[in-house]
XYZ file of C-alpha atoms in Angstrom:
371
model
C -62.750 -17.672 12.822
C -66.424 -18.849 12.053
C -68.451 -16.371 9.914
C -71.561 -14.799 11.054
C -73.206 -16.763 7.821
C -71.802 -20.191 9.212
C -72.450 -19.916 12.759
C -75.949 -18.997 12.157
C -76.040 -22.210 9.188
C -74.429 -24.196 12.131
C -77.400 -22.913 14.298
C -80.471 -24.370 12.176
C -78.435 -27.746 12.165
C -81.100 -30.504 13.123
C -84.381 -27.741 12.132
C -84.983 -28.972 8.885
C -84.834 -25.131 7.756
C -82.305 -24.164 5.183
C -80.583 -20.669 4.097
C -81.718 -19.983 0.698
C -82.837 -23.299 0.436
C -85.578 -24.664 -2.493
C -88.697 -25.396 0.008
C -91.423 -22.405 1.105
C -90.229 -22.909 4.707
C -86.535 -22.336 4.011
C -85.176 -18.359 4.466
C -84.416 -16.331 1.835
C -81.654 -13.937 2.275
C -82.111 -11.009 0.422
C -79.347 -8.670 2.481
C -75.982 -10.375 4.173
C -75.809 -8.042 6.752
C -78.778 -10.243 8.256
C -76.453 -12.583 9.684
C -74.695 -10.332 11.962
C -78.293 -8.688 12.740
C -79.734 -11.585 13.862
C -76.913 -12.689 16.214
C -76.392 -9.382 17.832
C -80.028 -9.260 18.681
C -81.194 -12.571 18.629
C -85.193 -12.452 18.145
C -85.528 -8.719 17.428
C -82.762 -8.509 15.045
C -84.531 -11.302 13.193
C -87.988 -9.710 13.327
C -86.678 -5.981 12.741
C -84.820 -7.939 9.328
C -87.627 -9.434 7.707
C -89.845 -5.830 8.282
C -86.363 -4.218 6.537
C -86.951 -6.821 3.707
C -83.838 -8.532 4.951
C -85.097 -12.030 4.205
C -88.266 -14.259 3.739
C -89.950 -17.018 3.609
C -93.345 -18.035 2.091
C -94.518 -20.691 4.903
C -93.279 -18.525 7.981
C -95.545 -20.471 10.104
C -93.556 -24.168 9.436
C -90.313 -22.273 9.203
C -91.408 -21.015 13.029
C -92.660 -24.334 14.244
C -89.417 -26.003 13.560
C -87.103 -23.579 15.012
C -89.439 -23.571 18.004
C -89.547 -27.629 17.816
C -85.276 -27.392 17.785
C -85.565 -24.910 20.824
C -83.230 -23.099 18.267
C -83.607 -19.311 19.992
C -82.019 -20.877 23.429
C -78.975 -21.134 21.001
C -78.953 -17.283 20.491
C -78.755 -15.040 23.605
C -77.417 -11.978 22.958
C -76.160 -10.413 26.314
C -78.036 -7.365 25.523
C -81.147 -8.873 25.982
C -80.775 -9.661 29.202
C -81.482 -6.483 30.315
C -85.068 -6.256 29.701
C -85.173 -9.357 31.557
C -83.594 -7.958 34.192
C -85.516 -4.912 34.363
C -89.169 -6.738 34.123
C -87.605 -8.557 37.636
C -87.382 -5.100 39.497
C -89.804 -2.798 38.074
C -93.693 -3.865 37.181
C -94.419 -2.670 33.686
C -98.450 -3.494 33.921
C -98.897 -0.502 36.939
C -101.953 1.325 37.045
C -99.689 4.025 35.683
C -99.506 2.095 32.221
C -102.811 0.869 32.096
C -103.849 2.462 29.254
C -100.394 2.197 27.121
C -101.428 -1.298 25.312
C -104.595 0.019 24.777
C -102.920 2.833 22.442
C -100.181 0.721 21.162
C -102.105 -1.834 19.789
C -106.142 -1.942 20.304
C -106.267 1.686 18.586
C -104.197 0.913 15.752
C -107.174 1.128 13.770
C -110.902 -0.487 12.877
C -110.180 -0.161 9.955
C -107.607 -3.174 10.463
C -109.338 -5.147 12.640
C -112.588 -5.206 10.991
C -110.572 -6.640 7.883
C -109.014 -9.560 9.947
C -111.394 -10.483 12.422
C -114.559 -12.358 12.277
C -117.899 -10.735 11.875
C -118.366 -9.582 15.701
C -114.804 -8.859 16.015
C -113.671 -11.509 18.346
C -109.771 -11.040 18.901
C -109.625 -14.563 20.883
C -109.120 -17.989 19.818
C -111.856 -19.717 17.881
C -113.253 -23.194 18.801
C -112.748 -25.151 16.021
C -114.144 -28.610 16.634
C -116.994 -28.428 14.733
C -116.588 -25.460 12.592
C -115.652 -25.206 8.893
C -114.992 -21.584 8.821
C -113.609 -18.605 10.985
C -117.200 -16.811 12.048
C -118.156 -20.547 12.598
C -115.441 -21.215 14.980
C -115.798 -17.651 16.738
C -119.561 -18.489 17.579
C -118.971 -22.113 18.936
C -116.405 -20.197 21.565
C -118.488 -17.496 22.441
C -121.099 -20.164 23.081
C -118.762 -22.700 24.597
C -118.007 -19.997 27.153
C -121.972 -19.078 27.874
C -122.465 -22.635 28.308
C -119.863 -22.899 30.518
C -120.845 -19.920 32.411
C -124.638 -21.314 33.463
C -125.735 -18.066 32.082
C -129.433 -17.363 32.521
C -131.800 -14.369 31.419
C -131.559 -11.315 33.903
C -127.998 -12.102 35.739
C -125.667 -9.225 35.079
C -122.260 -10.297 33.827
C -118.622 -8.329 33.958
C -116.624 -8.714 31.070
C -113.322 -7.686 31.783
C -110.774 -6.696 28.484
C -114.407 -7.152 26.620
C -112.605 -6.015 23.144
C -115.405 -4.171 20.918
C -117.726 -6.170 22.759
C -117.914 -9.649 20.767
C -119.049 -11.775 24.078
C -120.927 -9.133 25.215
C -123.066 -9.044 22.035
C -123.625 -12.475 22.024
C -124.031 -13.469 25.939
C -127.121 -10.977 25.310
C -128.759 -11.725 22.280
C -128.508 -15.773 23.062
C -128.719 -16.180 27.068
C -130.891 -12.838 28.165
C -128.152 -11.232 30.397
C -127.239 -7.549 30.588
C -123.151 -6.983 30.112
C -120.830 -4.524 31.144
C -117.162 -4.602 29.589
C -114.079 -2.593 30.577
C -111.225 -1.902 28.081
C -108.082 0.135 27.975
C -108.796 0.710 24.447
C -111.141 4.209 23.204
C -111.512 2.583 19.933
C -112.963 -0.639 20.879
C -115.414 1.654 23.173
C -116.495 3.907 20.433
C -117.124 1.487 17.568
C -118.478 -1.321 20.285
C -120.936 1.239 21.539
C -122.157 1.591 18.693
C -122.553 -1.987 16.975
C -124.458 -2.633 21.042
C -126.327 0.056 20.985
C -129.655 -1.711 20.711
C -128.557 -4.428 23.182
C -128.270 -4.061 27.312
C -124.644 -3.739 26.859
C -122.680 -1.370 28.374
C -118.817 -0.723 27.658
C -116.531 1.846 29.539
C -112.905 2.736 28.989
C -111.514 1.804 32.874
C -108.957 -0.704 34.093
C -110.067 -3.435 35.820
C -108.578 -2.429 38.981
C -111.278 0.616 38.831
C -114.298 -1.793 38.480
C -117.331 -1.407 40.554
C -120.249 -3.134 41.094
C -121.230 -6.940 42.043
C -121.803 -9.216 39.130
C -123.912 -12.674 38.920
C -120.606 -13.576 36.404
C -117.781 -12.594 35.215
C -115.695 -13.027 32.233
C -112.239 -12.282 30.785
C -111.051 -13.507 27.453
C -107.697 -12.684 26.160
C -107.046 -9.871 28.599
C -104.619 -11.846 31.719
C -101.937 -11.743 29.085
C -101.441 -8.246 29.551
C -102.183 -8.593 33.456
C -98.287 -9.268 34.395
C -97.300 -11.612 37.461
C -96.551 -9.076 39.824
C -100.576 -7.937 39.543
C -102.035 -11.482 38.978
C -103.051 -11.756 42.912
C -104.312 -8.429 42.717
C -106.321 -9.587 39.551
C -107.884 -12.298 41.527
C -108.631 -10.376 44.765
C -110.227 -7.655 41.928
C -112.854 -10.350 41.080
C -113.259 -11.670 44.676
C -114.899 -8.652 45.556
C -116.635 -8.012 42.270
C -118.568 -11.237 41.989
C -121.650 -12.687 44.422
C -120.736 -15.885 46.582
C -122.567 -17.814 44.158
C -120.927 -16.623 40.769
C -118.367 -18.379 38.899
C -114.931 -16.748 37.127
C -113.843 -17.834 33.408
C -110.473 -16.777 32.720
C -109.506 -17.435 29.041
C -106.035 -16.929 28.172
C -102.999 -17.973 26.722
C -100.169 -19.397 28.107
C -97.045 -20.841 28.097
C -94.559 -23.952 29.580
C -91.609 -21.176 29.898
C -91.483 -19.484 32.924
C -90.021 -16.105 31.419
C -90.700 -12.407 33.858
C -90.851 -11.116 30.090
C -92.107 -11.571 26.410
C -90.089 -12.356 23.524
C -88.105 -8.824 23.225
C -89.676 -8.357 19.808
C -93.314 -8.865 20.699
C -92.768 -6.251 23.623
C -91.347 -3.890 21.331
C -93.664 -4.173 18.396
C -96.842 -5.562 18.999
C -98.102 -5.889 22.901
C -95.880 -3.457 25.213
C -95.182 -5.179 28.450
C -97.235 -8.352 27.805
C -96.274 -11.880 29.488
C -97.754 -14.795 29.242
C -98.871 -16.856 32.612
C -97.330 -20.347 33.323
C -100.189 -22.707 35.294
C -97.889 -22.394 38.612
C -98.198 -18.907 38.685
C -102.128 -18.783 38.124
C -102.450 -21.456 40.661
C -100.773 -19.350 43.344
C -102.572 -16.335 42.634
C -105.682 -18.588 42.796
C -104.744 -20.035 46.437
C -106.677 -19.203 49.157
C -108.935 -17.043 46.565
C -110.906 -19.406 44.266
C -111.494 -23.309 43.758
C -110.794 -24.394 39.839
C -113.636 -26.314 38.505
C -112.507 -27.021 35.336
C -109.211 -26.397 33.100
C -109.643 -26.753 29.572
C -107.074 -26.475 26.925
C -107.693 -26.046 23.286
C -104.346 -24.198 22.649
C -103.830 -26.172 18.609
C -107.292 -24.115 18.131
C -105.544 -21.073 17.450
C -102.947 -22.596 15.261
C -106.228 -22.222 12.078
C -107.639 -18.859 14.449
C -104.502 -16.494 13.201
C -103.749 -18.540 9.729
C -107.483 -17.124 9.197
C -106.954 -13.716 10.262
C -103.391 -13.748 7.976
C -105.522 -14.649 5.040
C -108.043 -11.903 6.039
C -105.106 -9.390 6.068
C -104.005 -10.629 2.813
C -107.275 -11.215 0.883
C -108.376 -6.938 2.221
C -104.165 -5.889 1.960
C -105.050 -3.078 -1.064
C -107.659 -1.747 0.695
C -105.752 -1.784 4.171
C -102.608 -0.160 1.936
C -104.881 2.660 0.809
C -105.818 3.381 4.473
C -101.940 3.965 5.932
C -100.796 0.189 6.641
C -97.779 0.432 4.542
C -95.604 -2.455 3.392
C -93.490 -2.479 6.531
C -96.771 -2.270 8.647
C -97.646 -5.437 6.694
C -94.049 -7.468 7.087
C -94.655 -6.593 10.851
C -98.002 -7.535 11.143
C -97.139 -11.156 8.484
C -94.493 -11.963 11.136
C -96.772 -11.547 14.607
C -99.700 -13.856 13.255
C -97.377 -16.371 11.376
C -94.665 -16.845 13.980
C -97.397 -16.817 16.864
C -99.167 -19.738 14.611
C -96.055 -21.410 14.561
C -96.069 -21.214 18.367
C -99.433 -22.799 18.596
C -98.747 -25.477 16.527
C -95.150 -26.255 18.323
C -97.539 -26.370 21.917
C -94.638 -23.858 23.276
C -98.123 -21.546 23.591
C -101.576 -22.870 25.073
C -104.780 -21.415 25.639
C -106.775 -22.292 28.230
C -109.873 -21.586 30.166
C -110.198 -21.973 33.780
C -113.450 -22.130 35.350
C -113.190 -20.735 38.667
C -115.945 -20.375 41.677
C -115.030 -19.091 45.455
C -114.625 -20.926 48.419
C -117.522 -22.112 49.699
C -119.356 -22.282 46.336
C -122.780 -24.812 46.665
C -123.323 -25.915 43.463
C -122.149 -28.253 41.657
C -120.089 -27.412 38.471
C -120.342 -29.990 35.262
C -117.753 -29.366 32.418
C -118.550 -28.705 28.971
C -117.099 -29.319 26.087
């Protein structure tokens, strides 16, 4: 019978990845009970190994892109994970009810973190890096790309919807003139964006989207459908129907994905964005029908590929000071393995992100990408 060592050696036949192997992209097995981990549990066994110190590897990010090039984790299905699978199917995880849980789980983990990793304004999005050299660089040309893109002009009043600690916001009215409001499900994004705003007409409120009032020249989400869930993603749309005038246009940024999975990798759920799934263009397109008429679809998706290799070397250039404030080592290996795998996934094109401009039917203008 086939050890657990040799049928997983068998398994990276073809990915150019070795065990124990002399290159920075090839694992390091530090514990040989990894083996058996990995193929009871598949993708959580092998995160939940490296943040046990099970293993490593010093270019995560390659040693990601070619198991994701190989299509290597379709090799290892544990039947136990078919069960969250089957329960995302029959039970909707992103309820009103839950609203608030990723909020908690993952946008209050701390400032302390995030103002470490992120750029200056603390934009948790993709950066636009076509013509910028550095991370704050890249982070502006978005936030402007997406002003641009909106037509924004002084004195329209713009919703922001998963507006983060406000980083658009800021921006859209110190540059174009407008006056903002952003909802989030996270207190700590309202507290410490409150106050970097205060001087500006920005206004930020803890409240779901579903619980949005109001009628907005604009309106914006960046990084926020993610954590919308299919089941809801009509109800999303028919949310900004009513919310925005006849005349208005829609920008939904957001990642997404070619695999048509009713959940996230089991990992990811568990660790870093509870009940999360990304959005496959068939099932944004029939929440759109009948609702709104796409203008434009723009991808930029290898653009985050450099966005989280910048905030890993933000994490590692501030990792004493984040040590001293309660992000222990394991918090760390966790934290190494979200950004670096998800860069491999960007740079493998298994993840996109896009922005969709979007106007209702009826809409008289006439909309002109930008690039």
């Amino acid at each position: 019978m086939k050890s657990s060592r040799q049928t997983i050696q068998d398994l990276l036949t073809g990915t150019d990845v070795e065990l124990n192997g002399e290159r920075p992209f090839d694992i390091q097995v530090h514990d040989e009970r990894f083996y058996d981990r990995v193929l009871s549990d598949g993708s959580t066994g092998l995160g939940e190994a490296y943040m046990d110190g099970w293993w490593d590897c010093e270019d995560m990010d390659v040693m990601m892109d070619k198991l994701l090039r190989a299509d290597l984790e379709s090799r290892v299905s544990p039947a136990k994970l078919i069960i969250p699978v089957l329960y995302s199917k029959v039970v909707n995880r992103q309820r009103r009810a839950r609203a608030f849980d990723i909020g908690r789980r993952h946008y209050d983990l701390g400032n302390d973190l995030y103002r470490r990793m992120l750029d200056n304004r603390m934009t948790y999005t993709c950066g636009y890096w076509a013509q910028a050299s550095c991370l704050d660089e890249a982070q502006e040309h978005k936030l402007d790309l997406v002003c641009r893109k909106m037509q924004l002009e002084p004195g329209m009043r713009v919703l922001d919807i998963g507006c983060g600690w406000g980083s658009f916001a800021g921006f859209a009215a110190e540059h174009y003139g407008v006056e903002v409001v952003g909802v989030t499900v996270s207190s700590e994004q309202v507290e410490l964006g409150s106050e970097l705003l205060r001087d500006l007409p920005v206004e930020l409120r803890l409240q779901d989207y579903r619980d949005v009032d109001g009628v907005y020249d604009r309106v914006v989400s960046l990084g926020m459908f993610e954590h919308v869930g299919a089941r809801n993603y009509r109800r999303f749309m028919d949310v900004v129907l009513a919310r925005l005038k006849d005349d208005g246009l829609l920008l939904l940024h957001t990642i997404g994905t070619n695999t048509p999975k009713t959940a996230v990798d089991p990992w990811t759920d568990k660790y870093i964005f509870p009940g999360g799934m990304l959005p496959t263009a068939a099932r944004i397109c029939a929440a759109l029908e009948g609702r709104f008429i796409i203008e434009d679809w723009h991808n930029f998706g290898a653009d985050y590929d450099p966005t989280l290799m910048a905030w890993m070397a933000n994490v590692d250039r501030h990792r004493g000071e984040l040590a001293a404030r309660g992000y222990d080592e394991r918090f760390y290996r966790m934290w190494r393995y979200f950004l670096l795998s998800s860069a491999g996934a960007f740079r493998a094109r298994r993840n996109h992100l896009w922005q969709i401009v979007l106007t209702k039917p009826g809409y008289s203008g006439v909309y002109r990408s930008i690039r």
